[in-house]
Coordinates of C-alpha atoms in Angstrom, one line a residue:
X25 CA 22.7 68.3 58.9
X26 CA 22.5 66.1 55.7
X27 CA 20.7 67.3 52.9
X28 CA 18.0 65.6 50.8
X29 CA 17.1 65.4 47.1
X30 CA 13.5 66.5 47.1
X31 CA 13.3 66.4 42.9
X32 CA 10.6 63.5 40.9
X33 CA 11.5 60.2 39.5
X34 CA 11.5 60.6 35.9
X35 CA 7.8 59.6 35.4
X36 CA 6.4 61.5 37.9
X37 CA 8.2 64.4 36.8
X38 CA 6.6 63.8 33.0
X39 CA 2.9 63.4 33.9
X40 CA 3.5 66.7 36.5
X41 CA 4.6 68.8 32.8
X42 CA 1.1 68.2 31.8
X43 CA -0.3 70.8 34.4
X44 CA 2.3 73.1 33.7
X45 CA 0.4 73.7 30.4
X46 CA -2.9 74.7 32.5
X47 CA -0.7 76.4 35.4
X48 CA 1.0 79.1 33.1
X49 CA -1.8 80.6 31.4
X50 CA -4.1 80.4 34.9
X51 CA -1.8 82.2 36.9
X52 CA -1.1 85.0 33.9
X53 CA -4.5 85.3 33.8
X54 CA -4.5 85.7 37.9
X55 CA -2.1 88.3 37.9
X56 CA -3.8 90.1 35.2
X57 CA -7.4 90.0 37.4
X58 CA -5.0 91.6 40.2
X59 CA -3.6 94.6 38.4
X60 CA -6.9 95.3 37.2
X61 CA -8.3 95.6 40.7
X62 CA -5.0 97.5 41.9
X63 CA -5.5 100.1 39.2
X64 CA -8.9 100.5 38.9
X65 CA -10.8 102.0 42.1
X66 CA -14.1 100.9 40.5
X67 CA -12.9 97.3 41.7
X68 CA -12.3 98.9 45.5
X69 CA -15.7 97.9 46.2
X70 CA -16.1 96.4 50.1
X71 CA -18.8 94.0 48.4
X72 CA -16.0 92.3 46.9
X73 CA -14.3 91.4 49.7
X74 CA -14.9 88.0 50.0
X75 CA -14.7 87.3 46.5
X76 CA -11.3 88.7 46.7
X77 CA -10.5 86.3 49.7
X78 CA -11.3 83.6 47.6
X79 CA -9.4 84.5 44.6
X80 CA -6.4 84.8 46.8
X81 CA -6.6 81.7 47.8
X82 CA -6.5 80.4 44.4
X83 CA -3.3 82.3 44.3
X84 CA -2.1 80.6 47.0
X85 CA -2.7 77.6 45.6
X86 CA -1.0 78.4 42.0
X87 CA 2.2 79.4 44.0
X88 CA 2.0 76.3 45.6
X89 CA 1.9 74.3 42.4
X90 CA 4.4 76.7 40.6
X91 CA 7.3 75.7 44.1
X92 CA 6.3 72.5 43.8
X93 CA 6.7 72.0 40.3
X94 CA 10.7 74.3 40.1
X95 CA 11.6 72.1 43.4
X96 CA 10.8 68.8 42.5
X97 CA 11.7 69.5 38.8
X98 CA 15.2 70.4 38.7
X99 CA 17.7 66.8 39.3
X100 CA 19.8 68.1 41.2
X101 CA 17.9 70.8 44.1
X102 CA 18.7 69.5 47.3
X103 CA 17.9 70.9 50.6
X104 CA 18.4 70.3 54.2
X105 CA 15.9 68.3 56.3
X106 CA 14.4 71.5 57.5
X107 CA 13.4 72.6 54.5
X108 CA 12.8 68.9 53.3
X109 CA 9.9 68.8 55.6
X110 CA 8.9 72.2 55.1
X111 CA 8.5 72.3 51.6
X112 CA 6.6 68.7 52.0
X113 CA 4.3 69.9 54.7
X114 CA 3.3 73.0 52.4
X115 CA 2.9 70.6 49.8
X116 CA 0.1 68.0 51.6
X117 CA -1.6 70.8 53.4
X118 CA -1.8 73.6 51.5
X119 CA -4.3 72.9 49.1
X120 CA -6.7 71.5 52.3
X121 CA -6.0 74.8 54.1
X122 CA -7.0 76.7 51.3
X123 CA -10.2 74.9 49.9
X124 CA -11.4 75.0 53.4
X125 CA -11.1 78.4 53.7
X126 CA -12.3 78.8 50.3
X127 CA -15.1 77.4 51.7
X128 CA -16.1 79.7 54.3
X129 CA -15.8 82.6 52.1
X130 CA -18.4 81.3 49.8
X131 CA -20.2 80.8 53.0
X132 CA -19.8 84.6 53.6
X133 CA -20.1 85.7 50.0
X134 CA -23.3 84.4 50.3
X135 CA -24.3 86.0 53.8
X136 CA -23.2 89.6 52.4
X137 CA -25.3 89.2 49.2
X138 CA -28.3 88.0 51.5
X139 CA -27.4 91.5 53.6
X140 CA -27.3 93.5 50.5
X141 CA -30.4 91.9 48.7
X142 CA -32.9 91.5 51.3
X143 CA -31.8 93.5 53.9
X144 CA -30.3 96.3 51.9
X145 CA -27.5 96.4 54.5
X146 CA -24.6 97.1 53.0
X147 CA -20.5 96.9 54.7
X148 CA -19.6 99.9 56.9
X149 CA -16.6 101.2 57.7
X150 CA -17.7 100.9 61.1
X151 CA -17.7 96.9 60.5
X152 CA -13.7 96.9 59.9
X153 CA -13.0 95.4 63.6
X154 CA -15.6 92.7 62.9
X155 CA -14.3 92.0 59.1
X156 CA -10.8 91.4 60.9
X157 CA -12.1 89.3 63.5
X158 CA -14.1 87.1 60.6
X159 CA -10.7 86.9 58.9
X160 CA -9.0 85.7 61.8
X161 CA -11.1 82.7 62.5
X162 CA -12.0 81.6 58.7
X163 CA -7.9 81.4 58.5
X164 CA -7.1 80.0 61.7
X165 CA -9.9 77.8 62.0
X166 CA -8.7 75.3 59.6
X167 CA -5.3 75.8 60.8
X168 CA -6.4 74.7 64.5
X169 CA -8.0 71.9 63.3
X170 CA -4.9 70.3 61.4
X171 CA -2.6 71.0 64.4
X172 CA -4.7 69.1 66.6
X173 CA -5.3 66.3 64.6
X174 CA -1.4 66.4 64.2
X175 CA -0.7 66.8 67.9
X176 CA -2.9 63.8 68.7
X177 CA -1.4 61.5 66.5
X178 CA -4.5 61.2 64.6
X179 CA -2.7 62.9 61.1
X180 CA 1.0 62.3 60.0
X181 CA 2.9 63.1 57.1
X182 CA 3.9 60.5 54.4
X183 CA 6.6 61.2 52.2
X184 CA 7.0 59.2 49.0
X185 CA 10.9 60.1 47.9
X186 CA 10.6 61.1 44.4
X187 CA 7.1 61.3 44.4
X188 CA 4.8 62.7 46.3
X189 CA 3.8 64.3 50.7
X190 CA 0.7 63.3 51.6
X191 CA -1.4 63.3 54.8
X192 CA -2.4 60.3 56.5
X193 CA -5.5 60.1 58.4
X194 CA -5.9 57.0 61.1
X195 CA -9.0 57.8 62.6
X196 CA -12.4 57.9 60.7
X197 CA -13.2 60.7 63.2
X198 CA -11.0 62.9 61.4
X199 CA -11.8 62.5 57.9
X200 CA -15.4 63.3 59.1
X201 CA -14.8 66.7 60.7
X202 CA -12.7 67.5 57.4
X203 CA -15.8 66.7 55.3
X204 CA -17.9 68.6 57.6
X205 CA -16.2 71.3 57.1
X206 CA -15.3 71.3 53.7
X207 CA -19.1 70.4 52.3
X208 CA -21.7 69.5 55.0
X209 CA -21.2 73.0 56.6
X210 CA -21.4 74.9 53.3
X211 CA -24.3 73.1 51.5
X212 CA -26.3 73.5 55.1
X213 CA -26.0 77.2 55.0
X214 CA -25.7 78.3 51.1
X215 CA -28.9 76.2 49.6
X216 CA -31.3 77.6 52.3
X217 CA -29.8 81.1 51.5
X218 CA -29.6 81.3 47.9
X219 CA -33.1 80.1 48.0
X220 CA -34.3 83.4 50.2
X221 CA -32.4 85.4 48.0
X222 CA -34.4 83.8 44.6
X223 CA -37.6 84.1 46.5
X224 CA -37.4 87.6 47.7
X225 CA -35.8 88.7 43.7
X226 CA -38.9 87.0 42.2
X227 CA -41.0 88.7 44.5
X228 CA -39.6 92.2 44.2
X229 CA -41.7 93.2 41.3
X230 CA -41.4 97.2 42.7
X231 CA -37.9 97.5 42.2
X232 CA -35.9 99.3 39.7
X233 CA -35.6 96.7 36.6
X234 CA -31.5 98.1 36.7
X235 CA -31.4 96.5 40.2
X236 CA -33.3 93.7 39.9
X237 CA -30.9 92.4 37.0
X238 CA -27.6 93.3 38.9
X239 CA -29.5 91.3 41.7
X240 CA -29.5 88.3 39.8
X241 CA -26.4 88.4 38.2
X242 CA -25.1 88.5 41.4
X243 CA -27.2 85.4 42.2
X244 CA -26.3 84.0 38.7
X245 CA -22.4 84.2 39.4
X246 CA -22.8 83.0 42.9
X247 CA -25.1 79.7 41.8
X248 CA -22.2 79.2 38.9
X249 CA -19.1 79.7 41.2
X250 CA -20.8 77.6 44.0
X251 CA -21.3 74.7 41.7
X252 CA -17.7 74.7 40.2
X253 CA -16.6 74.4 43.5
X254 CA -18.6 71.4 44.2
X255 CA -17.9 69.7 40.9
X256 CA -13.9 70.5 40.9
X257 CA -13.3 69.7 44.4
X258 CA -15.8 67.0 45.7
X259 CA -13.3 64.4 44.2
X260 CA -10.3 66.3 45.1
X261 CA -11.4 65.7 48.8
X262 CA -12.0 62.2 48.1
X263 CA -8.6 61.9 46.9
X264 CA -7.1 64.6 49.4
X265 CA -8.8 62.4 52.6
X266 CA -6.6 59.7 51.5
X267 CA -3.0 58.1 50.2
X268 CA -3.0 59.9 46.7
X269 CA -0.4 56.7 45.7
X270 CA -1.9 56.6 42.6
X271 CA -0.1 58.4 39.7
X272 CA -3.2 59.1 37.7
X273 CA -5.0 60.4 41.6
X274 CA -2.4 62.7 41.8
X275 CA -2.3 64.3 38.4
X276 CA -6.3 64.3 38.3
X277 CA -6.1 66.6 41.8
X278 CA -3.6 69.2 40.3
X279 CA -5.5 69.4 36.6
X280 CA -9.2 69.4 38.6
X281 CA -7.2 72.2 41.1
X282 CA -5.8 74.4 38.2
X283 CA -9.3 73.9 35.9
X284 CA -11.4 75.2 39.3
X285 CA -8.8 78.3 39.8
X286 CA -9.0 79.0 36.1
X287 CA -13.1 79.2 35.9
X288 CA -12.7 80.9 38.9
X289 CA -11.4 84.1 37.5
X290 CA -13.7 83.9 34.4
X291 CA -16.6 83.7 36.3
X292 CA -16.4 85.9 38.4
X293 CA -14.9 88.4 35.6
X294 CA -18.0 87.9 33.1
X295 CA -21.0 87.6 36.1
X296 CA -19.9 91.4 37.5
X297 CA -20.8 94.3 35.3
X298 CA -17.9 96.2 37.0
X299 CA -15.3 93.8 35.6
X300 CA -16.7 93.5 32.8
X301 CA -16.2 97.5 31.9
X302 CA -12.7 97.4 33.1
X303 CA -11.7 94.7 30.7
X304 CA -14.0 96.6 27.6
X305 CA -12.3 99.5 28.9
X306 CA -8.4 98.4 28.9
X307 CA -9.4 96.4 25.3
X308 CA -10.1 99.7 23.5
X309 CA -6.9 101.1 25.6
X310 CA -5.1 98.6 23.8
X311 CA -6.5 98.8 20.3
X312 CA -5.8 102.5 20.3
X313 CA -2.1 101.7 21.4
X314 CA -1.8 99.2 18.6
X315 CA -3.4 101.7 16.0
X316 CA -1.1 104.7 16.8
X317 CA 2.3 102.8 16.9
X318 CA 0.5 101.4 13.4
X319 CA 0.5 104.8 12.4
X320 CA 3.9 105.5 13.5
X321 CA 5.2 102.9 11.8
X322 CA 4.6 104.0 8.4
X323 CA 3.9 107.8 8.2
X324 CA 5.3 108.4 4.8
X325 CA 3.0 105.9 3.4
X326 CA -0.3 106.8 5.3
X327 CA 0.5 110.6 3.9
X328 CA 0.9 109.3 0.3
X329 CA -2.9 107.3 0.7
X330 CA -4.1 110.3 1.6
X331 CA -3.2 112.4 -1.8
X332 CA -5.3 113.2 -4.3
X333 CA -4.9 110.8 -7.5
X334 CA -3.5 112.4 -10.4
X335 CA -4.4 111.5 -14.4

């Protein structure tokens, strides 16, 4: 089995440094987000789940970048046509897989909050079964849907040597159900329900003022998250529903990608008191750190400050 160079021409492999800059410090930031929620059980909150859903998918989606990006980089990585094709199939549907599951959990995310808010019905552990049946289907869903457009001829793979995989769609048919499910579906269901949960918050006037403004900062975060999704992506699927040939298509998708998964984090960090304490909370840990290995660092002449001053 021959083996294939999978790397960039030289100018594709320039204008792809430019999102490096944005990839490094997003996915820091990422991992940082994670070991915040592994270490604090503050963050173990079953109300989160589909927020965490979503950040993992922006996870997935950095990964994605970061293979792509040491693959195609180095001059000389070549691999056999397995992996050839595996690592360009990866590459051209990945980030559709993941921004239509991304949006079905803001579908859920959405649903929960209109549980919690209205109907005061909060996750039990009772629920698990049905949470892993709702996992199964938001994740294979989107997989079914790709094999059988693949199956049926209606979806193939293009690969650009030294530049780019892409998916090509030969039916209008297909392009439709993508954008069905990517927008139609999600504005349908989210607008109507972010509006009953508005309605029933302004109406609430008997409720603890504490819980009425988590209650919108929940609804805050949401209507912020929501609409970075719409502005990041909508062109994204424009370019991702066709032949990204275009240099400048290609490095607009991966910079509008790595900008969405960056706000991502933020907002969802500064919208949620709970984060928000964690982070004050690991800030002053730090400071203190800083302060006594400041201290350490010079004893003798911390001591001498502290003597009385002699005529």
């Amino acid at each position: 089995m021959s083996n294939r160079s999978i790397s960039w021409t030289p100018e594709e492999s320039y204008s792809n440094t430019i999102c490096l800059i944005l990839l490094l410090p997003t996915f820091i930031l990422h991992i940082l987000f994670w070991i915040q929620v592994c270490t604090f059980k503050t963050l173990h909150d079953a109300s989160l789940l589909w927020i965490y859903n979503y950040l993992i998918l922006d996870m997935i989606s950095l990964c994605q970048i970061l293979l792509e990006y040491i693959t195609r980089h180095s001059t000389v990585w070549n691999v056999s046509s397995l992996g050839f094709n595996i690592l360009c199939t990866l590459e051209a549907y990945t980030n559709n897989f993941t921004t239509m599951v991304q949006s079905f959990a803001l579908i859920l995310t959405n649903i929960y909050r209109y549980r919690l808010i209205v109907k005061k019905k909060k996750i039990l552990k009772s629920s698990i079964l049905y949470l892993i049946i709702i996992h199964l289907c938001i994740y294979s869903l989107p997989l079914s849907i790709f094999i059988m457009q693949y199956i049926f001829s209606r979806a193939k793979l293009v690969i650009i040597d030294g530049i780019s995989c892409d998916v090509e769609y030969s039916a209008f048919i297909d392009q439709f159900v993508n954008i069905f499910f990517l927008i139609i579906i999600p504005t349908l269901i989210n607008i109507p329900v972010i509006i009953i949960i508005i309605r029933h918050v302004q109406a609430s006037q008997n409720a603890v003022q504490s819980v009425r403004r988590i209650h919108r900062h929940l609804i805050i975060q949401f209507i912020v998250l929501y609409t970075i999704w719409l502005l990041f992506f909508l062109p994204q699927i424009i370019f991702l529903l066709s032949i990204t040939s275009s240099a400048s298509q290609r490095l607009i998708t991966k910079i509008l990608d790595m900008m969405a998964i960056l706000f991502d984090v933020l907002v969802i960090t500064l919208f949620d008191r709970r984060f928000v304490k964690v982070w004050k909370m690991n800030a002053r840990r730090i400071l203190l750190i800083c302060q006594r290995r400041q201290r350490q660092v010079n004893p003798v002449s911390l001591q001498r400050s502290q003597l009385p001053r002699t005529l």
